[in-house]
Amino acid sequence: MSLPPQKSAKDLAQDRERSSSLDKHRAAMFVLTQKDRPIPSLQEMKDDLAKDDLTSIKDRIVTAKTDHKSNLERMYAAHAEEYLDDQRLRRESREEYARQPDSSSRLAEWSEKRDPLSVDHHYLFALGTTITNERLRHTAHLYQLELTRKDIETRIDEERRRRDAQFPLSLAEFQAKPRDIQIRIATWLSADNIKKERMMNEFGWVWRQTKSLAWEYGTNEEFKTGILRLLETLDSRDPRKKPI
């Protein structure tokens, strides 16, 4: 059996162009036939709109990872199916040539005319290219989603810190504050006027914000007792304030 003739630079360039066109066609067909996604119901869309920003972006990250895994599985399956179909056609073509009276020369002709795009190494290269492109696409998409998640978390933390730093206007607001903020407020309530003024300047409080809770501290014995007990608990945990 004779070897296929050497190809010219022009022929090789045409092969590369055909290979590129085939890869683009394969990618387009994959999108059309494999990347279908179910259309969400009206209730699902309403539920999605009702989510807060952080929950929504976290769900999108989970969905992106799930879709990426599904895409890879479908890509491997699609390439395997295409490869097996091509192998079947090649086998049938070879068998047809082998049935001819002058089978030896026919097989040599078949070998020379065989489409270079159908050889095994092309499928391996095409599969590797497709998988690499999908992983790059997924990585870029996931990176943007993670950046968005980080921005949302940063914004939420800043909003929480600003909200927590505000002086509570009622007992309910005081009780809803984190413990460190409660201790800060308790310290202010039990302080003298000089220290109160210094703390107000430090934390950006104004007198009108403090009036309601200061009145509670001065008239509500239960609340005042709770404040003093909170500060005593803090003192008992500070070794610098324990008696020698």
Coordinates of N, CA and C in Angstrom, one line a residue:
M1 N 0.9 -1.2 0.0 CA 0.0 0.0 0.0 C 0.9 1.2 0.0
S2 N 0.6 2.1 -0.9 CA 1.5 3.3 -1.0 C 1.1 4.4 0.0
L3 N 2.0 5.2 0.4 CA 1.8 6.2 1.4 C 1.1 7.4 0.7
P4 N 0.3 8.2 1.4 CA -0.3 9.4 0.8 C 0.8 10.4 0.4
P5 N 0.5 11.0 -0.7 CA 1.5 12.0 -1.2 C 1.7 13.2 -0.2
Q6 N 2.9 13.8 -0.2 CA 3.2 14.9 0.6 C 2.4 16.1 0.2
K7 N 1.8 16.9 1.1 CA 1.0 18.0 0.8 C 1.8 19.3 0.7
S8 N 1.3 20.1 -0.2 CA 2.0 21.4 -0.4 C 1.5 22.4 0.8
A9 N 2.2 23.5 0.9 CA 1.9 24.5 1.9 C 0.5 25.0 1.7
K10 N 0.0 25.1 0.4 CA -1.3 25.6 0.2 C -2.3 24.6 0.7
D11 N -2.1 23.3 0.4 CA -3.0 22.2 0.9 C -3.1 22.2 2.4
L12 N -1.9 22.4 3.0 CA -1.9 22.3 4.5 C -2.7 23.5 5.0
A13 N -2.5 24.7 4.4 CA -3.3 25.9 4.8 C -4.8 25.6 4.6
Q14 N -5.2 25.0 3.6 CA -6.6 24.7 3.3 C -7.1 23.7 4.4
D15 N -6.3 22.7 4.7 CA -6.7 21.8 5.8 C -6.9 22.5 7.1
R16 N -6.0 23.4 7.4 CA -6.2 24.2 8.7 C -7.4 25.0 8.7
E17 N -7.7 25.6 7.5 CA -8.9 26.4 7.4 C -10.2 25.5 7.5
R18 N -10.1 24.4 6.9 CA -11.3 23.4 7.0 C -11.4 22.9 8.5
S19 N -10.3 22.7 9.1 CA -10.3 22.2 10.5 C -10.9 23.3 11.4
S20 N -10.5 24.6 11.2 CA -11.1 25.7 12.0 C -12.6 25.8 11.7
S21 N -13.0 25.7 10.5 CA -14.4 25.8 10.1 C -15.2 24.7 10.8
L22 N -14.6 23.5 10.8 CA -15.3 22.3 11.4 C -15.4 22.5 12.9
D23 N -14.4 23.0 13.5 CA -14.5 23.3 15.0 C -15.6 24.3 15.3
K24 N -15.7 25.4 14.5 CA -16.7 26.4 14.7 C -18.1 25.8 14.5
H25 N -18.2 25.0 13.4 CA -19.5 24.3 13.2 C -19.9 23.4 14.3
R26 N -18.9 22.7 14.8 CA -19.1 21.7 15.9 C -19.6 22.5 17.2
A27 N -18.9 23.6 17.5 CA -19.2 24.5 18.6 C -20.6 25.0 18.5
A28 N -21.0 25.5 17.3 CA -22.3 26.1 17.0 C -23.4 25.0 17.2
M29 N -23.1 23.8 16.7 CA -24.1 22.7 16.8 C -24.3 22.3 18.3
F30 N -23.2 22.3 19.0 CA -23.3 22.0 20.4 C -24.2 23.0 21.2
V31 N -24.0 24.3 20.9 CA -24.8 25.3 21.5 C -26.3 25.1 21.1
L32 N -26.6 24.8 19.9 CA -28.0 24.6 19.4 C -28.6 23.3 19.9
T33 N -27.8 22.3 20.1 CA -28.5 21.0 20.4 C -28.2 20.5 21.8
Q34 N -27.2 21.1 22.5 CA -26.9 20.5 23.8 C -27.0 21.5 25.0
K35 N -26.9 22.8 24.7 CA -26.9 23.8 25.8 C -28.3 24.3 26.1
D36 N -29.3 23.5 25.8 CA -30.6 24.0 26.1 C -30.9 24.0 27.6
R37 N -31.6 25.0 28.1 CA -31.9 25.1 29.5 C -33.4 25.3 29.6
P38 N -34.0 24.6 30.6 CA -35.5 24.8 30.8 C -35.9 26.2 31.1
I39 N -37.0 26.6 30.5 CA -37.5 28.0 30.8 C -38.1 28.0 32.2
P40 N -37.7 28.9 33.1 CA -38.3 28.9 34.4 C -39.8 29.3 34.3
S41 N -40.5 28.8 35.3 CA -41.9 29.1 35.4 C -42.1 30.5 35.9
L42 N -43.3 31.1 35.8 CA -43.6 32.4 36.3 C -43.3 32.5 37.8
Q43 N -43.7 31.5 38.5 CA -43.5 31.5 40.0 C -42.0 31.5 40.3
E44 N -41.2 30.7 39.5 CA -39.8 30.6 39.8 C -39.1 32.0 39.5
M45 N -39.6 32.7 38.4 CA -39.1 34.0 38.2 C -39.4 35.0 39.3
K46 N -40.6 34.9 39.8 CA -41.0 35.8 40.9 C -40.2 35.5 42.1
D47 N -40.0 34.2 42.4 CA -39.2 33.9 43.6 C -37.7 34.4 43.4
D48 N -37.2 34.3 42.2 CA -35.8 34.8 42.0 C -35.7 36.3 42.1
L49 N -36.8 37.0 41.7 CA -36.8 38.5 41.9 C -36.9 38.9 43.3
A50 N -37.5 38.0 44.1 CA -37.7 38.3 45.5 C -36.5 38.1 46.4
K51 N -35.5 37.4 45.8 CA -34.3 37.1 46.6 C -33.4 38.4 46.8
D52 N -32.7 38.5 47.9 CA -31.8 39.6 48.1 C -30.6 39.4 47.2
D53 N -29.8 40.4 47.0 CA -28.7 40.4 46.1 C -27.7 39.3 46.4
L54 N -27.4 39.1 47.7 CA -26.4 38.1 48.0 C -26.8 36.7 47.8
T55 N -28.1 36.4 48.1 CA -28.6 35.1 47.9 C -28.7 34.8 46.4
S56 N -29.1 35.8 45.6 CA -29.2 35.7 44.2 C -27.9 35.4 43.5
I57 N -26.8 36.1 43.9 CA -25.5 35.9 43.3 C -24.9 34.5 43.7
K58 N -25.2 34.1 44.9 CA -24.7 32.8 45.4 C -25.4 31.7 44.6
D59 N -26.7 31.9 44.3 CA -27.5 30.9 43.5 C -26.9 30.8 42.1
R60 N -26.6 32.0 41.6 CA -26.0 32.1 40.2 C -24.7 31.3 40.1
I61 N -23.9 31.4 41.2 CA -22.6 30.8 41.2 C -22.8 29.3 41.3
V62 N -23.7 28.8 42.1 CA -24.0 27.4 42.1 C -24.5 26.9 40.8
T63 N -25.4 27.7 40.2 CA -25.9 27.3 38.8 C -24.8 27.2 37.8
A64 N -23.9 28.2 37.8 CA -22.8 28.2 36.9 C -21.9 27.0 37.0
K65 N -21.7 26.6 38.2 CA -20.8 25.4 38.4 C -21.6 24.1 37.9
T66 N -22.9 24.1 38.2 CA -23.7 22.9 37.8 C -23.7 22.9 36.2
D67 N -24.0 24.0 35.6 CA -24.0 24.1 34.2 C -22.7 23.7 33.5
H68 N -21.6 24.1 34.2 CA -20.3 23.8 33.6 C -20.1 22.3 33.6
K69 N -20.4 21.7 34.7 CA -20.2 20.2 34.8 C -21.1 19.5 33.8
S70 N -22.3 20.0 33.6 CA -23.2 19.4 32.6 C -22.7 19.6 31.2
N71 N -22.2 20.8 30.9 CA -21.6 21.1 29.6 C -20.4 20.2 29.3
L72 N -19.6 20.0 30.3 CA -18.4 19.1 30.0 C -18.9 17.6 29.7
E73 N -19.9 17.2 30.5 CA -20.4 15.8 30.2 C -21.0 15.7 28.8
R74 N -21.8 16.7 28.4 CA -22.4 16.7 27.1 C -21.3 16.8 26.0
M75 N -20.3 17.6 26.3 CA -19.2 17.7 25.2 C -18.5 16.4 25.0
Y76 N -18.2 15.8 26.1 CA -17.5 14.4 26.0 C -18.4 13.5 25.2
A77 N -19.7 13.5 25.6 CA -20.7 12.6 24.9 C -20.8 12.9 23.5
A78 N -20.9 14.2 23.1 CA -21.1 14.6 21.7 C -19.9 14.2 20.9
H79 N -18.7 14.5 21.4 CA -17.5 14.1 20.7 C -17.4 12.6 20.5
A80 N -17.7 11.9 21.5 CA -17.6 10.4 21.4 C -18.6 9.9 20.4
E81 N -19.8 10.5 20.4 CA -20.8 10.0 19.4 C -20.3 10.4 18.0
E82 N -19.8 11.6 17.8 CA -19.3 12.0 16.5 C -18.1 11.1 16.0
Y83 N -17.2 10.8 17.0 CA -16.1 9.9 16.6 C -16.5 8.5 16.2
L84 N -17.5 8.0 17.0 CA -17.9 6.6 16.7 C -18.7 6.6 15.3
D85 N -19.4 7.6 15.1 CA -20.1 7.7 13.8 C -19.1 7.7 12.6
D86 N -18.0 8.5 12.8 CA -17.0 8.6 11.8 C -16.3 7.3 11.6
Q87 N -16.0 6.6 12.7 CA -15.3 5.3 12.6 C -16.2 4.3 11.9
R88 N -17.5 4.4 12.1 CA -18.4 3.5 11.4 C -18.4 3.7 9.9
L89 N -18.5 5.0 9.6 CA -18.5 5.4 8.1 C -17.2 5.0 7.5
R90 N -16.1 5.2 8.2 CA -14.8 4.8 7.6 C -14.7 3.3 7.4
R91 N -15.2 2.6 8.4 CA -15.1 1.1 8.3 C -16.0 0.7 7.1
E92 N -17.2 1.2 7.0 CA -18.1 0.8 5.8 C -17.4 1.2 4.5
S93 N -16.8 2.4 4.5 CA -16.1 2.8 3.2 C -15.0 1.9 2.9
R94 N -14.2 1.5 3.9 CA -13.1 0.6 3.6 C -13.6 -0.8 3.2
E95 N -14.6 -1.3 3.8 CA -15.2 -2.6 3.4 C -15.7 -2.5 2.0
E96 N -16.3 -1.4 1.6 CA -16.8 -1.3 0.2 C -15.7 -1.4 -0.8
Y97 N -14.5 -0.7 -0.5 CA -13.4 -0.8 -1.3 C -12.8 -2.2 -1.4
A98 N -12.9 -2.8 -0.2 CA -12.3 -4.2 -0.1 C -13.1 -5.2 -0.9
R99 N -14.3 -4.9 -1.2 CA -15.2 -5.8 -1.9 C -14.9 -5.7 -3.5
Q100 N -14.2 -4.7 -3.9 CA -14.0 -4.5 -5.3 C -13.0 -5.6 -5.8
P101 N -13.1 -5.9 -7.1 CA -12.2 -6.9 -7.7 C -10.7 -6.6 -7.4
D102 N -10.3 -5.4 -7.7 CA -8.9 -5.0 -7.5 C -8.8 -4.3 -6.1
S103 N -9.0 -5.1 -5.1 CA -9.1 -4.5 -3.7 C -7.8 -3.9 -3.3
S104 N -6.7 -4.4 -3.6 CA -5.4 -3.8 -3.2 C -5.3 -2.4 -3.7
S105 N -5.5 -2.2 -5.0 CA -5.3 -0.8 -5.5 C -6.4 0.1 -5.0
R106 N -7.6 -0.5 -4.8 CA -8.7 0.3 -4.3 C -8.5 0.7 -2.9
L107 N -7.9 -0.1 -2.0 CA -7.6 0.3 -0.7 C -6.5 1.3 -0.6
A108 N -5.5 1.2 -1.6 CA -4.5 2.3 -1.7 C -5.1 3.6 -2.0
E109 N -6.1 3.5 -3.0 CA -6.8 4.8 -3.4 C -7.6 5.3 -2.2
W110 N -8.2 4.4 -1.5 CA -9.0 4.9 -0.3 C -8.1 5.6 0.7
S111 N -6.9 5.0 0.9 CA -6.0 5.6 1.9 C -5.6 7.0 1.5
E112 N -5.3 7.1 0.2 CA -4.9 8.5 -0.3 C -6.0 9.5 -0.3
K113 N -7.2 9.0 -0.5 CA -8.4 10.0 -0.5 C -9.0 10.2 0.8
R114 N -8.6 9.5 1.8 CA -9.2 9.6 3.1 C -9.1 11.0 3.6
D115 N -10.2 11.5 4.2 CA -10.2 12.9 4.7 C -9.2 13.0 5.8
P116 N -8.3 13.9 5.7 CA -7.3 14.1 6.8 C -7.9 14.6 8.1
L117 N -9.1 15.2 8.0 CA -9.8 15.7 9.1 C -10.4 14.6 10.0
S118 N -10.5 13.4 9.4 CA -11.2 12.3 10.1 C -10.2 11.4 10.9
V119 N -8.9 11.7 10.8 CA -8.0 10.8 11.6 C -8.2 11.1 13.0
D120 N -7.7 10.1 13.8 CA -8.0 10.1 15.3 C -7.4 11.4 15.9
H121 N -6.2 11.8 15.5 CA -5.5 12.9 16.3 C -6.3 14.2 16.1
H122 N -7.1 14.3 15.0 CA -7.9 15.5 14.9 C -9.0 15.5 16.0
Y123 N -9.6 14.4 16.2 CA -10.7 14.3 17.2 C -10.1 14.6 18.6
L124 N -8.9 14.1 18.9 CA -8.3 14.4 20.2 C -8.0 15.9 20.3
F125 N -7.5 16.5 19.2 CA -7.2 17.9 19.3 C -8.5 18.7 19.4
A126 N -9.5 18.4 18.6 CA -10.8 19.1 18.7 C -11.4 19.0 20.0
L127 N -11.4 17.8 20.6 CA -11.9 17.6 22.0 C -11.2 18.5 23.0
G128 N -9.8 18.4 22.9 CA -9.0 19.2 23.8 C -9.3 20.7 23.7
T129 N -9.5 21.2 22.4 CA -9.7 22.6 22.2 C -11.1 23.0 22.8
T130 N -12.1 22.1 22.5 CA -13.5 22.4 23.0 C -13.5 22.4 24.5
I131 N -12.9 21.5 25.2 CA -12.9 21.4 26.6 C -12.1 22.6 27.2
T132 N -11.0 23.0 26.6 CA -10.2 24.1 27.1 C -11.0 25.4 27.0
N133 N -11.7 25.6 25.8 CA -12.5 26.8 25.7 C -13.6 26.9 26.7
E134 N -14.2 25.7 26.9 CA -15.3 25.7 27.9 C -14.8 26.0 29.3
R135 N -13.7 25.5 29.7 CA -13.1 25.8 31.0 C -12.7 27.2 31.1
L136 N -12.1 27.8 30.0 CA -11.7 29.2 30.1 C -13.0 30.1 30.2
R137 N -14.0 29.7 29.4 CA -15.3 30.5 29.5 C -15.8 30.4 30.9
H138 N -15.9 29.2 31.5 CA -16.4 29.1 32.8 C -15.6 29.8 33.9
T139 N -14.3 29.7 33.7 CA -13.4 30.4 34.7 C -13.6 31.9 34.7
A140 N -13.7 32.5 33.5 CA -14.0 33.9 33.3 C -15.3 34.3 33.9
H141 N -16.3 33.5 33.6 CA -17.7 33.8 34.1 C -17.8 33.7 35.6
L142 N -17.1 32.6 36.1 CA -17.2 32.4 37.6 C -16.4 33.6 38.3
Y143 N -15.3 34.0 37.7 CA -14.5 35.1 38.3 C -15.3 36.4 38.4
Q144 N -16.1 36.7 37.4 CA -17.0 37.9 37.4 C -18.0 37.7 38.5
L145 N -18.6 36.5 38.6 CA -19.6 36.3 39.6 C -19.1 36.4 41.0
E146 N -17.9 35.9 41.2 CA -17.2 36.0 42.5 C -16.9 37.4 42.9
L147 N -16.5 38.2 41.9 CA -16.2 39.6 42.1 C -17.5 40.3 42.5
T148 N -18.6 40.0 41.9 CA -19.9 40.6 42.2 C -20.3 40.2 43.6
R149 N -20.1 38.9 44.0 CA -20.4 38.4 45.3 C -19.6 39.2 46.4
K150 N -18.3 39.3 46.1 CA -17.4 40.0 47.0 C -17.8 41.5 47.2
D151 N -18.2 42.1 46.1 CA -18.7 43.5 46.2 C -19.9 43.6 47.0
I152 N -20.9 42.7 46.8 CA -22.1 42.7 47.6 C -21.8 42.5 49.1
E153 N -21.0 41.5 49.4 CA -20.7 41.2 50.8 C -20.0 42.4 51.4
T154 N -19.1 43.1 50.7 CA -18.4 44.3 51.2 C -19.5 45.4 51.5
R155 N -20.4 45.6 50.5 CA -21.4 46.6 50.7 C -22.3 46.3 51.9
I156 N -22.7 45.0 52.1 CA -23.5 44.6 53.2 C -22.8 44.8 54.5
D157 N -21.5 44.5 54.5 CA -20.8 44.6 55.8 C -20.6 46.1 56.1
E158 N -20.4 47.0 55.1 CA -20.3 48.4 55.4 C -21.7 49.0 55.9
E159 N -22.7 48.5 55.3 CA -24.1 49.0 55.7 C -24.3 48.5 57.1
R160 N -24.0 47.2 57.4 CA -24.2 46.7 58.8 C -23.4 47.5 59.8
R161 N -22.1 47.8 59.5 CA -21.3 48.5 60.4 C -21.8 49.9 60.7
R162 N -22.3 50.6 59.6 CA -22.9 51.9 59.8 C -24.2 51.8 60.6
R163 N -25.0 50.8 60.4 CA -26.2 50.6 61.1 C -25.9 50.3 62.6
D164 N -24.9 49.4 62.8 CA -24.6 49.1 64.2 C -24.0 50.2 64.9
A165 N -23.3 51.1 64.2 CA -22.6 52.2 64.8 C -23.6 53.3 65.3
Q166 N -24.8 53.3 64.7 CA -25.8 54.3 65.1 C -26.3 54.1 66.5
F167 N -26.5 55.2 67.2 CA -27.0 55.1 68.6 C -28.4 54.6 68.5
P168 N -28.7 53.6 69.3 CA -30.1 53.0 69.3 C -31.1 54.0 69.8
L169 N -32.3 54.1 69.2 CA -33.3 55.1 69.6 C -34.3 54.5 70.6
S170 N -34.2 53.2 70.8 CA -35.2 52.5 71.7 C -34.5 51.3 72.3
L171 N -35.2 50.7 73.3 CA -34.8 49.5 74.0 C -34.7 48.4 73.0
A172 N -35.7 48.3 72.1 CA -35.7 47.2 71.1 C -34.5 47.3 70.2
E173 N -34.1 48.5 69.8 CA -32.9 48.7 68.9 C -31.7 48.3 69.7
F174 N -31.6 48.7 71.0 CA -30.4 48.4 71.8 C -30.3 46.9 71.9
Q175 N -31.4 46.2 72.1 CA -31.3 44.7 72.3 C -31.0 44.0 71.0
A176 N -31.2 44.7 69.9 CA -30.9 44.0 68.6 C -29.5 44.3 68.1
K177 N -28.8 45.1 68.9 CA -27.4 45.4 68.5 C -26.5 44.2 68.9
P178 N -25.3 44.1 68.2 CA -24.3 43.1 68.6 C -23.8 43.4 70.0
R179 N -23.3 42.4 70.6 CA -22.8 42.6 72.0 C -21.8 43.7 72.2
D180 N -20.8 43.8 71.2 CA -19.8 44.8 71.4 C -20.4 46.2 71.3
I181 N -21.4 46.3 70.5 CA -22.1 47.7 70.4 C -22.9 47.9 71.6
Q182 N -23.5 46.9 72.2 CA -24.3 47.1 73.5 C -23.3 47.5 74.6
I183 N -22.1 46.9 74.6 CA -21.1 47.3 75.6 C -20.7 48.8 75.4
R184 N -20.6 49.2 74.1 CA -20.2 50.6 73.9 C -21.3 51.5 74.4
I185 N -22.6 51.2 74.1 CA -23.7 52.0 74.5 C -23.7 52.0 76.1
A186 N -23.6 50.8 76.7 CA -23.6 50.8 78.1 C -22.5 51.6 78.8
T187 N -21.3 51.6 78.1 CA -20.2 52.4 78.7 C -20.6 53.9 78.6
W188 N -21.3 54.3 77.5 CA -21.7 55.7 77.4 C -22.7 56.0 78.5
L189 N -23.7 55.2 78.6 CA -24.8 55.4 79.6 C -24.3 55.6 81.0
S190 N -23.3 54.9 81.4 CA -22.7 54.9 82.7 C -21.6 55.9 82.9
A191 N -21.2 56.6 81.8 CA -20.1 57.5 81.9 C -20.5 58.9 82.4
D192 N -19.5 59.7 82.8 CA -19.7 61.1 83.2 C -19.9 61.9 81.9
N193 N -20.2 63.2 82.0 CA -20.5 64.0 80.9 C -19.3 64.2 80.0
I194 N -18.1 64.3 80.6 CA -16.9 64.5 79.8 C -16.6 63.3 78.9
K195 N -16.7 62.1 79.5 CA -16.5 60.9 78.7 C -17.6 60.7 77.6
K196 N -18.8 61.1 78.0 CA -19.9 61.0 77.1 C -19.7 61.9 75.8
E197 N -19.2 63.1 76.1 CA -18.9 64.0 75.0 C -17.8 63.5 74.1
R198 N -16.8 62.9 74.7 CA -15.7 62.4 73.9 C -16.2 61.2 73.1
M199 N -17.0 60.3 73.6 CA -17.5 59.2 72.9 C -18.4 59.6 71.8
M200 N -19.2 60.6 72.0 CA -20.1 61.1 71.0 C -19.3 61.7 69.8
N201 N -18.3 62.4 70.1 CA -17.4 62.9 69.0 C -16.7 61.8 68.2
E202 N -16.3 60.7 69.0 CA -15.6 59.6 68.4 C -16.5 58.8 67.4
F203 N -17.8 58.6 67.9 CA -18.6 57.7 67.1 C -19.7 58.5 66.3
G204 N -19.6 59.8 66.3 CA -20.5 60.6 65.5 C -22.0 60.6 65.9
W205 N -22.2 60.4 67.2 CA -23.5 60.5 67.8 C -23.9 62.0 68.1
V206 N -25.2 62.2 68.1 CA -25.7 63.6 68.5 C -26.6 63.4 69.7
W207 N -26.8 64.5 70.5 CA -27.6 64.4 71.7 C -29.0 63.9 71.5
R208 N -29.6 64.4 70.4 CA -31.0 64.1 70.2 C -31.2 62.6 70.0
Q209 N -30.2 61.9 69.5 CA -30.3 60.4 69.3 C -30.2 59.7 70.7
T210 N -29.5 60.3 71.6 CA -29.3 59.6 72.9 C -30.4 59.8 73.9
K211 N -31.3 60.8 73.7 CA -32.2 61.2 74.7 C -33.1 60.1 75.2
S212 N -33.6 59.3 74.2 CA -34.6 58.3 74.6 C -34.0 57.2 75.4
L213 N -32.8 56.7 75.1 CA -32.2 55.6 75.8 C -31.6 56.2 77.2
A214 N -31.1 57.4 77.1 CA -30.7 58.0 78.4 C -31.8 58.1 79.4
W215 N -33.0 58.5 78.9 CA -34.2 58.6 79.8 C -34.5 57.2 80.3
E216 N -34.5 56.2 79.5 CA -34.7 54.8 80.0 C -33.7 54.4 81.1
Y217 N -32.5 54.8 80.9 CA -31.4 54.4 81.8 C -31.7 55.2 83.2
G218 N -32.2 56.4 83.1 CA -32.5 57.1 84.3 C -33.8 56.8 85.0
T219 N -34.7 56.2 84.3 CA -36.0 55.9 84.9 C -36.4 54.5 85.0
N220 N -35.7 53.6 84.2 CA -36.1 52.2 84.2 C -35.0 51.4 84.9
E221 N -35.3 51.1 86.2 CA -34.4 50.4 87.0 C -33.9 49.0 86.5
E222 N -34.9 48.3 85.9 CA -34.5 47.0 85.3 C -33.5 47.2 84.2
F223 N -33.7 48.2 83.3 CA -32.8 48.4 82.2 C -31.4 48.8 82.8
K224 N -31.4 49.7 83.8 CA -30.2 50.2 84.4 C -29.4 49.1 85.0
T225 N -30.1 48.2 85.7 CA -29.5 47.1 86.4 C -28.9 46.1 85.3
G226 N -29.6 45.9 84.2 CA -29.0 45.1 83.1 C -27.8 45.7 82.5
I227 N -27.7 47.1 82.4 CA -26.6 47.8 81.9 C -25.4 47.6 82.8
L228 N -25.6 47.8 84.1 CA -24.5 47.7 85.0 C -24.0 46.2 85.1
R229 N -24.9 45.3 85.0 CA -24.5 43.9 85.1 C -23.7 43.5 83.8
L230 N -24.0 44.1 82.7 CA -23.3 43.9 81.5 C -21.8 44.4 81.6
L231 N -21.7 45.6 82.2 CA -20.4 46.1 82.4 C -19.6 45.4 83.4
E232 N -20.3 44.9 84.5 CA -19.6 44.0 85.5 C -19.1 42.8 84.9
T233 N -19.9 42.2 84.0 CA -19.4 41.0 83.3 C -18.2 41.2 82.5
L234 N -18.1 42.4 81.8 CA -17.0 42.8 81.1 C -15.8 43.0 81.9
D235 N -16.0 43.6 83.1 CA -14.8 43.9 84.0 C -14.3 42.5 84.6
S236 N -15.2 41.6 84.8 CA -14.7 40.3 85.4 C -13.9 39.5 84.4
R237 N -14.1 39.8 83.1 CA -13.3 39.1 82.1 C -12.0 39.7 81.8
D238 N -11.8 41.0 82.2 CA -10.6 41.7 82.0 C -9.6 41.5 83.1
P239 N -8.5 40.7 82.9 CA -7.6 40.4 84.0 C -6.9 41.6 84.6
R240 N -6.9 42.7 83.8 CA -6.2 43.9 84.3 C -7.1 44.6 85.4
K241 N -8.4 44.2 85.4 CA -9.3 44.8 86.4 C -9.6 43.9 87.6
K242 N -8.9 42.7 87.6 CA -9.1 41.8 88.8 C -8.3 42.3 89.9
P243 N -8.8 42.2 91.2 CA -8.0 42.6 92.3 C -6.8 41.7 92.5
I244 N -5.7 42.3 92.9 CA -4.5 41.6 93.1 C -4.6 40.8 94.4

